[in-house]
mmCIF file of C-alpha atoms and ligand atoms in Angstrom:
data_model
loop_
_atom_site.group_PDB
_atom_site.id
_atom_site.type_symbol
_atom_site.label_atom_id
_atom_site.label_comp_id
_atom_site.label_asym_id
_atom_site.label_seq_id
_atom_site.Cartn_x
_atom_site.Cartn_y
_atom_site.Cartn_z
ATOM 1 C CA MET A 8 6.297 22.675 -14.710
ATOM 2 C CA LYS A 9 3.496 24.029 -17.488
ATOM 3 C CA LYS A 10 0.149 23.648 -15.731
ATOM 4 C CA ILE A 11 -0.090 23.440 -11.887
ATOM 5 C CA LEU A 12 -3.101 22.854 -9.716
ATOM 6 C CA VAL A 13 -2.921 23.975 -5.755
ATOM 7 C CA THR A 14 -5.339 22.497 -3.363
ATOM 8 C CA GLY A 15 -6.001 25.011 -0.499
ATOM 9 C CA ALA A 16 -5.287 27.655 -2.059
ATOM 10 C CA THR A 17 -7.250 29.811 -0.064
ATOM 11 C CA GLY A 18 -5.014 28.560 2.808
ATOM 12 C CA GLN A 19 -2.190 29.726 4.794
ATOM 13 C CA ILE A 20 0.720 28.301 2.704
ATOM 14 C CA GLY A 21 -1.004 27.973 -0.725
ATOM 15 C CA SER A 22 -2.222 31.677 -0.206
ATOM 16 C CA GLU A 23 1.447 32.586 -0.798
ATOM 17 C CA LEU A 24 2.275 29.324 -2.797
ATOM 18 C CA THR A 25 -0.323 30.717 -5.303
ATOM 19 C CA MET A 26 1.145 33.771 -6.087
ATOM 20 C CA ALA A 27 4.662 32.941 -6.571
ATOM 21 C CA LEU A 28 3.676 30.448 -9.028
ATOM 22 C CA ARG A 29 1.797 32.722 -10.877
ATOM 23 C CA ASP A 30 4.593 35.035 -10.844
ATOM 24 C CA ARG A 31 7.257 32.891 -11.768
ATOM 25 C CA PHE A 32 5.166 30.762 -13.970
ATOM 26 C CA GLY A 33 2.517 32.449 -15.454
ATOM 27 C CA ALA A 34 -1.147 33.498 -13.988
ATOM 28 C CA ASP A 35 -3.196 31.362 -16.496
ATOM 29 C CA ASN A 36 -0.652 28.399 -15.656
ATOM 30 C CA VAL A 37 -1.428 27.987 -11.984
ATOM 31 C CA LEU A 38 -5.024 26.890 -11.126
ATOM 32 C CA ALA A 39 -6.485 27.871 -7.701
ATOM 33 C CA ALA A 40 -9.036 25.417 -6.011
ATOM 34 C CA GLY A 41 -10.082 26.160 -2.909
ATOM 35 C CA HIS A 42 -12.665 24.319 -0.542
ATOM 36 C CA GLY A 43 -14.951 26.239 2.573
ATOM 37 C CA ARG A 44 -12.507 29.237 3.230
ATOM 38 C CA PRO A 45 -13.119 31.915 0.336
ATOM 39 C CA PRO A 46 -9.859 33.447 -1.511
ATOM 40 C CA LEU A 47 -8.068 36.502 -1.007
ATOM 41 C CA SER A 48 -9.336 38.646 -3.708
ATOM 42 C CA LYS A 49 -5.979 39.166 -4.679
ATOM 43 C CA LEU A 50 -5.880 35.548 -5.329
ATOM 44 C CA GLN A 51 -8.915 35.138 -7.468
ATOM 45 C CA GLN A 52 -8.296 37.958 -9.482
ATOM 46 C CA SER A 53 -4.905 37.436 -10.529
ATOM 47 C CA GLY A 54 -5.743 33.966 -12.492
ATOM 48 C CA PRO A 55 -7.623 31.010 -12.552
ATOM 49 C CA TYR A 56 -9.982 30.186 -9.256
ATOM 50 C CA CYS A 57 -12.409 27.072 -8.389
ATOM 51 C CA SER A 58 -13.515 25.537 -5.653
ATOM 52 C CA PHE A 59 -13.691 21.936 -5.118
ATOM 53 C CA ASP A 60 -13.666 18.951 -2.522
ATOM 54 C CA VAL A 61 -10.597 16.990 -3.098
ATOM 55 C CA ARG A 62 -12.633 14.391 -1.723
ATOM 56 C CA ASP A 63 -14.580 14.058 -4.685
ATOM 57 C CA ALA A 64 -12.409 12.017 -7.052
ATOM 58 C CA SER A 65 -14.445 12.479 -9.697
ATOM 59 C CA VAL A 66 -14.342 16.435 -9.890
ATOM 60 C CA LEU A 67 -10.747 16.249 -9.001
ATOM 61 C CA ARG A 68 -9.947 14.027 -12.012
ATOM 62 C CA GLN A 69 -11.925 16.111 -14.091
ATOM 63 C CA VAL A 70 -9.918 19.035 -13.045
ATOM 64 C CA VAL A 71 -6.371 17.724 -14.199
ATOM 65 C CA GLU A 72 -8.394 16.569 -17.185
ATOM 66 C CA ASP A 73 -9.581 19.544 -18.157
ATOM 67 C CA TYR A 74 -6.823 22.526 -17.278
ATOM 68 C CA GLN A 75 -4.153 19.635 -18.359
ATOM 69 C CA ILE A 76 -1.950 19.907 -14.939
ATOM 70 C CA ASP A 77 1.153 18.639 -14.994
ATOM 71 C CA THR A 78 2.417 19.208 -11.265
ATOM 72 C CA ILE A 79 -0.199 19.194 -8.239
ATOM 73 C CA PHE A 80 0.965 21.238 -5.137
ATOM 74 C CA HIS A 81 -1.622 19.384 -2.749
ATOM 75 C CA LEU A 82 -2.170 21.364 0.409
ATOM 76 C CA ALA A 83 -6.046 21.193 1.729
ATOM 77 C CA SER A 84 -5.415 19.536 4.786
ATOM 78 C CA LEU A 85 -7.143 19.623 8.606
ATOM 79 C CA LEU A 86 -4.136 20.962 10.473
ATOM 80 C CA SER A 87 -3.064 19.550 14.511
ATOM 81 C CA ALA A 88 -4.979 21.158 16.750
ATOM 82 C CA VAL A 89 -8.420 20.771 14.399
ATOM 83 C CA GLY A 90 -7.494 17.900 13.849
ATOM 84 C CA GLU A 91 -7.390 16.896 17.729
ATOM 85 C CA GLU A 92 -11.040 17.825 17.709
ATOM 86 C CA LYS A 93 -12.373 16.369 14.818
ATOM 87 C CA PRO A 94 -10.461 13.301 14.171
ATOM 88 C CA GLN A 95 -12.754 11.423 11.757
ATOM 89 C CA LEU A 96 -13.187 14.688 9.627
ATOM 90 C CA ALA A 97 -9.445 14.789 9.436
ATOM 91 C CA TRP A 98 -8.639 11.411 8.634
ATOM 92 C CA ASP A 99 -11.126 11.815 5.802
ATOM 93 C CA ILE A 100 -9.727 14.703 4.323
ATOM 94 C CA ASN A 101 -5.544 14.527 4.637
ATOM 95 C CA MET A 102 -5.806 10.971 3.616
ATOM 96 C CA ASN A 103 -8.727 10.615 1.216
ATOM 97 C CA GLY A 104 -7.607 13.681 -0.317
ATOM 98 C CA LEU A 105 -4.408 12.883 -0.890
ATOM 99 C CA LEU A 106 -4.999 9.453 -2.145
ATOM 100 C CA ASN A 107 -7.365 11.071 -5.146
ATOM 101 C CA VAL A 108 -4.790 13.368 -6.030
ATOM 102 C CA LEU A 109 -1.954 10.951 -6.180
ATOM 103 C CA GLU A 110 -4.075 8.651 -8.422
ATOM 104 C CA ALA A 111 -5.058 11.621 -10.591
ATOM 105 C CA ALA A 112 -1.064 11.887 -10.728
ATOM 106 C CA ARG A 113 -0.930 8.593 -11.240
ATOM 107 C CA VAL A 114 -3.569 9.229 -14.299
ATOM 108 C CA HIS A 115 -2.623 12.024 -15.600
ATOM 109 C CA GLY A 116 1.174 11.753 -15.288
ATOM 110 C CA CYS A 117 1.359 14.348 -12.887
ATOM 111 C CA ALA A 118 4.389 15.022 -10.149
ATOM 112 C CA VAL A 119 2.965 16.265 -6.715
ATOM 113 C CA PHE A 120 3.886 17.918 -3.821
ATOM 114 C CA PHE A 121 2.916 16.912 -0.396
ATOM 115 C CA PRO A 122 3.133 19.123 2.877
ATOM 116 C CA SER A 123 4.348 16.873 6.232
ATOM 117 C CA SER A 124 5.299 18.714 9.532
ATOM 118 C CA ILE A 125 7.140 18.431 12.359
ATOM 119 C CA GLY A 126 3.809 16.842 13.335
ATOM 120 C CA ALA A 127 4.908 13.686 12.194
ATOM 121 C CA PHE A 128 6.709 13.142 14.562
ATOM 122 C CA GLY A 129 6.296 11.911 17.751
ATOM 123 C CA PRO A 130 6.741 11.434 21.977
ATOM 124 C CA GLY A 131 9.556 8.362 21.092
ATOM 125 C CA THR A 132 11.725 10.580 18.392
ATOM 126 C CA PRO A 133 15.234 12.456 19.135
ATOM 127 C CA ALA A 134 13.895 16.113 20.005
ATOM 128 C CA VAL A 135 17.105 17.958 19.170
ATOM 129 C CA ASP A 136 18.830 17.639 15.957
ATOM 130 C CA THR A 137 15.888 15.435 14.817
ATOM 131 C CA PRO A 138 17.715 12.874 12.028
ATOM 132 C CA GLN A 139 15.769 12.465 8.364
ATOM 133 C CA ASP A 140 15.375 9.016 9.047
ATOM 134 C CA THR A 141 14.565 8.282 12.431
ATOM 135 C CA ILE A 142 11.510 6.251 14.895
ATOM 136 C CA GLN A 143 8.197 8.206 13.599
ATOM 137 C CA ARG A 144 5.309 7.574 16.234
ATOM 138 C CA PRO A 145 3.050 10.868 16.392
ATOM 139 C CA ALA A 146 0.272 11.211 19.324
ATOM 140 C CA THR A 147 -1.695 12.841 17.264
ATOM 141 C CA LEU A 148 -4.031 12.411 14.303
ATOM 142 C CA TYR A 149 -2.494 15.367 12.167
ATOM 143 C CA GLY A 150 0.801 13.238 12.701
ATOM 144 C CA ILE A 151 -0.815 10.352 12.110
ATOM 145 C CA THR A 152 -2.233 11.400 8.572
ATOM 146 C CA LYS A 153 0.901 13.073 7.950
ATOM 147 C CA VAL A 154 3.444 9.794 8.405
ATOM 148 C CA SER A 155 0.682 7.730 6.151
ATOM 149 C CA GLY A 156 1.017 10.816 3.387
ATOM 150 C CA GLU A 157 4.420 10.257 3.420
ATOM 151 C CA LEU A 158 4.305 6.686 3.028
ATOM 152 C CA LEU A 159 1.699 6.629 0.595
ATOM 153 C CA CYS A 160 3.452 9.409 -1.692
ATOM 154 C CA ASP A 161 6.737 7.145 -1.753
ATOM 155 C CA TYR A 162 4.594 4.512 -2.731
ATOM 156 C CA TYR A 163 3.240 5.330 -5.212
ATOM 157 C CA HIS A 164 6.272 6.752 -6.556
ATOM 158 C CA ARG A 165 8.591 3.571 -5.824
ATOM 159 C CA ARG A 166 4.999 1.525 -7.222
ATOM 160 C CA PHE A 167 3.796 3.631 -10.232
ATOM 161 C CA GLY A 168 6.327 5.617 -10.673
ATOM 162 C CA VAL A 169 4.975 9.108 -9.819
ATOM 163 C CA ASP A 170 6.721 12.128 -8.983
ATOM 164 C CA THR A 171 5.706 12.648 -5.255
ATOM 165 C CA ARG A 172 8.082 15.212 -3.089
ATOM 166 C CA GLY A 173 8.235 16.680 0.164
ATOM 167 C CA LEU A 174 8.883 18.827 3.094
ATOM 168 C CA ARG A 175 8.484 18.235 6.978
ATOM 169 C CA TYR A 176 7.543 21.671 7.446
ATOM 170 C CA PRO A 177 8.174 23.250 11.004
ATOM 171 C CA GLY A 178 5.964 26.211 11.954
ATOM 172 C CA LEU A 179 4.858 28.428 9.431
ATOM 173 C CA ILE A 180 4.648 32.656 10.083
ATOM 174 C CA SER A 181 2.633 34.364 7.739
ATOM 175 C CA ASN A 182 2.103 38.272 7.397
ATOM 176 C CA VAL A 183 -0.518 37.445 4.268
ATOM 177 C CA ALA A 184 -3.233 34.543 5.282
ATOM 178 C CA LEU A 185 -3.731 33.488 8.852
ATOM 179 C CA PRO A 186 -2.967 30.164 10.433
ATOM 180 C CA GLY A 187 -6.240 27.534 10.278
ATOM 181 C CA GLY A 188 -6.304 25.685 13.619
ATOM 182 C CA GLY A 189 -2.378 24.504 14.270
ATOM 183 C CA THR A 190 -0.580 24.719 17.513
ATOM 184 C CA THR A 191 2.446 26.821 15.390
ATOM 185 C CA ASP A 192 -0.887 29.967 15.082
ATOM 186 C CA TYR A 193 0.255 32.311 18.309
ATOM 187 C CA ALA A 194 3.491 32.865 16.354
ATOM 188 C CA VAL A 195 1.785 34.544 13.974
ATOM 189 C CA ASP A 196 -1.415 35.742 16.325
ATOM 190 C CA ILE A 197 1.479 37.712 19.131
ATOM 191 C CA PHE A 198 2.365 39.724 15.961
ATOM 192 C CA TYR A 199 -1.411 41.108 15.496
ATOM 193 C CA GLU A 200 -1.731 41.930 19.331
ATOM 194 C CA ALA A 201 1.847 43.443 19.286
ATOM 195 C CA VAL A 202 0.713 45.621 16.807
ATOM 196 C CA LYS A 203 -3.323 46.309 18.023
ATOM 197 C CA SER A 204 -3.069 46.194 22.004
ATOM 198 C CA GLY A 205 0.504 46.173 23.052
ATOM 199 C CA HIS A 206 0.001 42.530 25.008
ATOM 200 C CA TYR A 207 -1.035 38.631 24.415
ATOM 201 C CA ASP A 208 -1.860 36.028 25.855
ATOM 202 C CA CYS A 209 -0.056 33.113 24.812
ATOM 203 C CA PHE A 210 -1.678 29.127 24.679
ATOM 204 C CA LEU A 211 1.948 27.872 24.977
ATOM 205 C CA ASP A 212 4.282 28.063 28.159
ATOM 206 C CA ALA A 213 7.096 30.654 27.519
ATOM 207 C CA ASP A 214 9.843 27.824 27.568
ATOM 208 C CA THR A 215 8.073 25.813 24.799
ATOM 209 C CA GLN A 216 10.813 25.036 21.797
ATOM 210 C CA LEU A 217 9.757 25.160 18.168
ATOM 211 C CA ASP A 218 11.421 25.212 15.008
ATOM 212 C CA MET A 219 9.959 27.735 12.812
ATOM 213 C CA MET A 220 9.984 28.466 9.140
ATOM 214 C CA TYR A 221 8.700 32.808 7.982
ATOM 215 C CA MET A 222 6.679 31.956 4.999
ATOM 216 C CA PRO A 223 8.768 33.279 1.879
ATOM 217 C CA ASP A 224 11.389 30.383 2.524
ATOM 218 C CA ALA A 225 8.876 27.969 3.207
ATOM 219 C CA ILE A 226 7.262 28.789 -0.248
ATOM 220 C CA ASP A 227 10.974 29.209 -1.744
ATOM 221 C CA ALA A 228 11.561 25.665 -0.273
ATOM 222 C CA ALA A 229 8.218 24.072 -2.133
ATOM 223 C CA ILE A 230 9.267 25.702 -5.975
ATOM 224 C CA TRP A 231 13.022 25.103 -5.274
ATOM 225 C CA LEU A 232 12.205 21.075 -4.340
ATOM 226 C CA MET A 233 9.603 20.701 -7.190
ATOM 227 C CA THR A 234 12.107 22.169 -10.033
ATOM 228 C CA ALA A 235 15.234 20.229 -8.238
ATOM 229 C CA ASP A 236 16.685 17.670 -10.343
ATOM 230 C CA GLY A 237 14.732 14.157 -9.384
ATOM 231 C CA ARG A 238 17.965 11.709 -9.742
ATOM 232 C CA LYS A 239 19.480 13.371 -7.252
ATOM 233 C CA LEU A 240 17.094 13.255 -4.981
ATOM 234 C CA ARG A 241 17.307 10.654 -2.128
ATOM 235 C CA HIS A 242 14.867 11.058 0.471
ATOM 236 C CA ARG A 243 11.260 12.537 -1.670
ATOM 237 C CA ASN A 244 8.551 12.297 0.991
ATOM 238 C CA ALA A 245 9.583 14.538 3.273
ATOM 239 C CA PHE A 246 12.834 16.264 4.004
ATOM 240 C CA ASN A 247 13.133 18.040 7.135
ATOM 241 C CA ILE A 248 13.411 21.437 6.932
ATOM 242 C CA THR A 249 13.897 24.322 9.499
ATOM 243 C CA ALA A 250 15.242 27.727 9.345
ATOM 244 C CA MET A 251 15.121 29.052 13.118
ATOM 245 C CA SER A 252 14.085 27.322 16.817
ATOM 246 C CA PHE A 253 12.885 29.781 19.476
ATOM 247 C CA THR A 254 9.964 29.777 22.747
ATOM 248 C CA PRO A 255 8.112 32.074 22.865
ATOM 249 C CA ARG A 256 9.955 34.029 25.946
ATOM 250 C CA GLN A 257 12.591 34.146 23.222
ATOM 251 C CA LEU A 258 10.202 36.070 20.334
ATOM 252 C CA ALA A 259 9.059 37.738 23.050
ATOM 253 C CA ALA A 260 11.884 39.388 23.890
ATOM 254 C CA GLU A 261 12.602 39.789 19.859
ATOM 255 C CA ILE A 262 9.310 41.993 19.422
ATOM 256 C CA GLN A 263 10.555 44.130 22.481
ATOM 257 C CA LYS A 264 13.527 45.127 20.861
ATOM 258 C CA HIS A 265 10.335 46.962 18.470
ATOM 259 C CA LEU A 266 7.922 47.749 20.571
ATOM 260 C CA PRO A 267 9.389 48.327 24.328
ATOM 261 C CA GLY A 268 5.933 48.382 25.749
ATOM 262 C CA PHE A 269 4.733 44.662 24.529
ATOM 263 C CA THR A 270 3.988 42.301 27.520
ATOM 264 C CA ILE A 271 3.133 38.317 27.252
ATOM 265 C CA GLY A 272 0.961 36.395 29.431
ATOM 266 C CA TYR A 273 0.190 32.621 29.495
ATOM 267 C CA ARG A 274 -3.436 31.110 29.506
ATOM 268 C CA ILE A 275 -1.844 27.324 28.106
ATOM 269 C CA ASP A 276 -4.574 25.410 26.165
ATOM 270 C CA PRO A 277 -3.409 21.610 27.434
ATOM 271 C CA VAL A 278 -4.434 20.938 23.695
ATOM 272 C CA ARG A 279 -2.083 22.667 22.334
ATOM 273 C CA GLN A 280 0.659 22.001 24.844
ATOM 274 C CA ALA A 281 0.584 18.133 24.930
ATOM 275 C CA ILE A 282 0.380 18.813 21.018
ATOM 276 C CA ALA A 283 3.732 20.847 20.951
ATOM 277 C CA ASP A 284 5.515 18.593 23.798
ATOM 278 C CA SER A 285 4.952 15.792 21.820
ATOM 279 C CA TRP A 286 7.052 17.663 18.811
ATOM 280 C CA PRO A 287 11.051 18.080 18.160
ATOM 281 C CA ARG A 288 12.409 20.953 19.189
ATOM 282 C CA HIS A 289 14.851 21.521 16.382
ATOM 283 C CA MET A 290 15.320 19.273 13.352
ATOM 284 C CA ASP A 291 18.895 18.037 11.547
ATOM 285 C CA ASP A 292 17.953 19.355 7.729
ATOM 286 C CA SER A 293 21.241 18.076 5.940
ATOM 287 C CA ALA A 294 19.771 16.247 3.941
ATOM 288 C CA ALA A 295 17.495 19.002 2.431
ATOM 289 C CA ARG A 296 20.981 21.073 2.498
ATOM 290 C CA ALA A 297 23.270 18.343 0.884
ATOM 291 C CA GLU A 298 20.436 16.752 -2.534
ATOM 292 C CA TRP A 299 18.781 20.122 -3.067
ATOM 293 C CA GLY A 300 20.891 23.049 -1.805
ATOM 294 C CA TRP A 301 18.411 23.885 0.464
ATOM 295 C CA ARG A 302 19.340 26.875 2.873
ATOM 296 C CA PRO A 303 16.928 29.665 4.555
ATOM 297 C CA ARG A 304 17.199 33.370 3.905
ATOM 298 C CA PHE A 305 15.176 34.618 7.632
ATOM 299 C CA GLY A 306 16.179 33.729 10.618
ATOM 300 C CA LEU A 307 14.442 35.005 14.087
ATOM 301 C CA PRO A 308 15.672 39.174 13.595
ATOM 302 C CA LYS A 309 14.816 39.694 10.421
ATOM 303 C CA MET A 310 11.618 37.715 10.286
ATOM 304 C CA VAL A 311 10.005 39.620 13.353
ATOM 305 C CA GLU A 312 10.846 42.912 11.838
ATOM 306 C CA ASP A 313 9.265 42.319 8.609
ATOM 307 C CA MET A 314 5.990 41.048 10.337
ATOM 308 C CA LEU A 315 5.647 44.051 12.270
ATOM 309 C CA GLU A 316 6.302 46.202 9.785
ATOM 310 C CA LYS A 317 3.896 44.129 7.205
ATOM 311 C CA ILE A 318 1.093 43.414 9.850
ATOM 312 C CA ALA A 319 1.588 47.308 10.972
ATOM 313 C CA VAL A 320 0.518 48.495 7.370
ATOM 314 C CA LYS A 321 -2.172 46.233 7.201
ATOM 315 C CA LEU A 322 -3.135 47.467 10.424
ATOM 316 C CA GLY A 323 -3.177 50.888 9.052
ATOM 317 C CA LYS A 324 -0.779 51.771 12.229
ATOM 318 C CA GLY A 325 2.245 51.430 9.904
HETATM 319 C C1 VAH B 13 -0.048 23.066 12.594
HETATM 320 N N1 VAH B 13 1.341 25.111 11.392
HETATM 321 O O1 VAH B 13 0.589 23.977 14.223
HETATM 322 C C2 VAH B 13 0.784 23.567 11.367
HETATM 323 C C3 VAH B 13 2.005 22.548 11.448
HETATM 324 C C4 VAH B 13 4.180 22.099 12.369
HETATM 325 C C5 VAH B 13 3.015 22.996 12.924
HETATM 326 O O2 VAH B 13 1.828 21.524 11.059
HETATM 327 O O3 VAH B 13 -0.699 22.029 13.037
#
């Protein structure tokens, strides 16, 4: 990877992935591209930044050509809850944006990273130890775009030789950029409320168990996969990966070990509850471990300790 483009660079993953890539491959070699959401100042000041809509194929192709891009981390997407509010827009951005990236990659010989999700599974998928290869009939528009994206990336690899690789991410927890309209956003919001007010009203039921991952692990996994030996990859799009699996009740109990006065309440959002209920409880990520050595660093206790520490500093209470 010499010249990298990150689309969706102002989003939850993109904000941290861009900085990690710049640290590792040189700031001038990582072009951050955003649209709609303003970039964090650290991101804009630390290397090249541009703004365009991934649905504009000609602008995308020109950027890839002008910057001689050889690897695209394509993160621009609408998430699950927003996707249910605006399904036609989510299809347009998530699918036409991806098709434009794959076409640019085909013409210019770029490798492509595509973030799939546990959202690519549905009610008919085995919910515990969800296999790498299994039934994928998601109940959300977001999930439909993720399954379609996985298949489109496989097609571009098989038909045109594009080096496409992807991960099925669980819910991601970050202390840098806020999430933007996902079903797992509670697992970030709870930390801000725990530090700010000492109470959080959760929009998912207390016993809703979902796979989760701390953002440092998610960033490492993307770079790890894209720098792995492609000849050893039997599954390219997209590997199950997870780091922990917990419920809001369990997360609150872990926070209370650090903030004994913290309390949690429940104001269920029926839309996001229905989405969460259609997703797996825990994925089997043995294929990622076997094919490219995936290993997470953060479990629940270590993540909670680090999140509380970082959020307290961010809110001036550290
Ligand atoms: C969402 N954060 O909630 C995303 C993610 C597994 C969840 O895909 O939509």
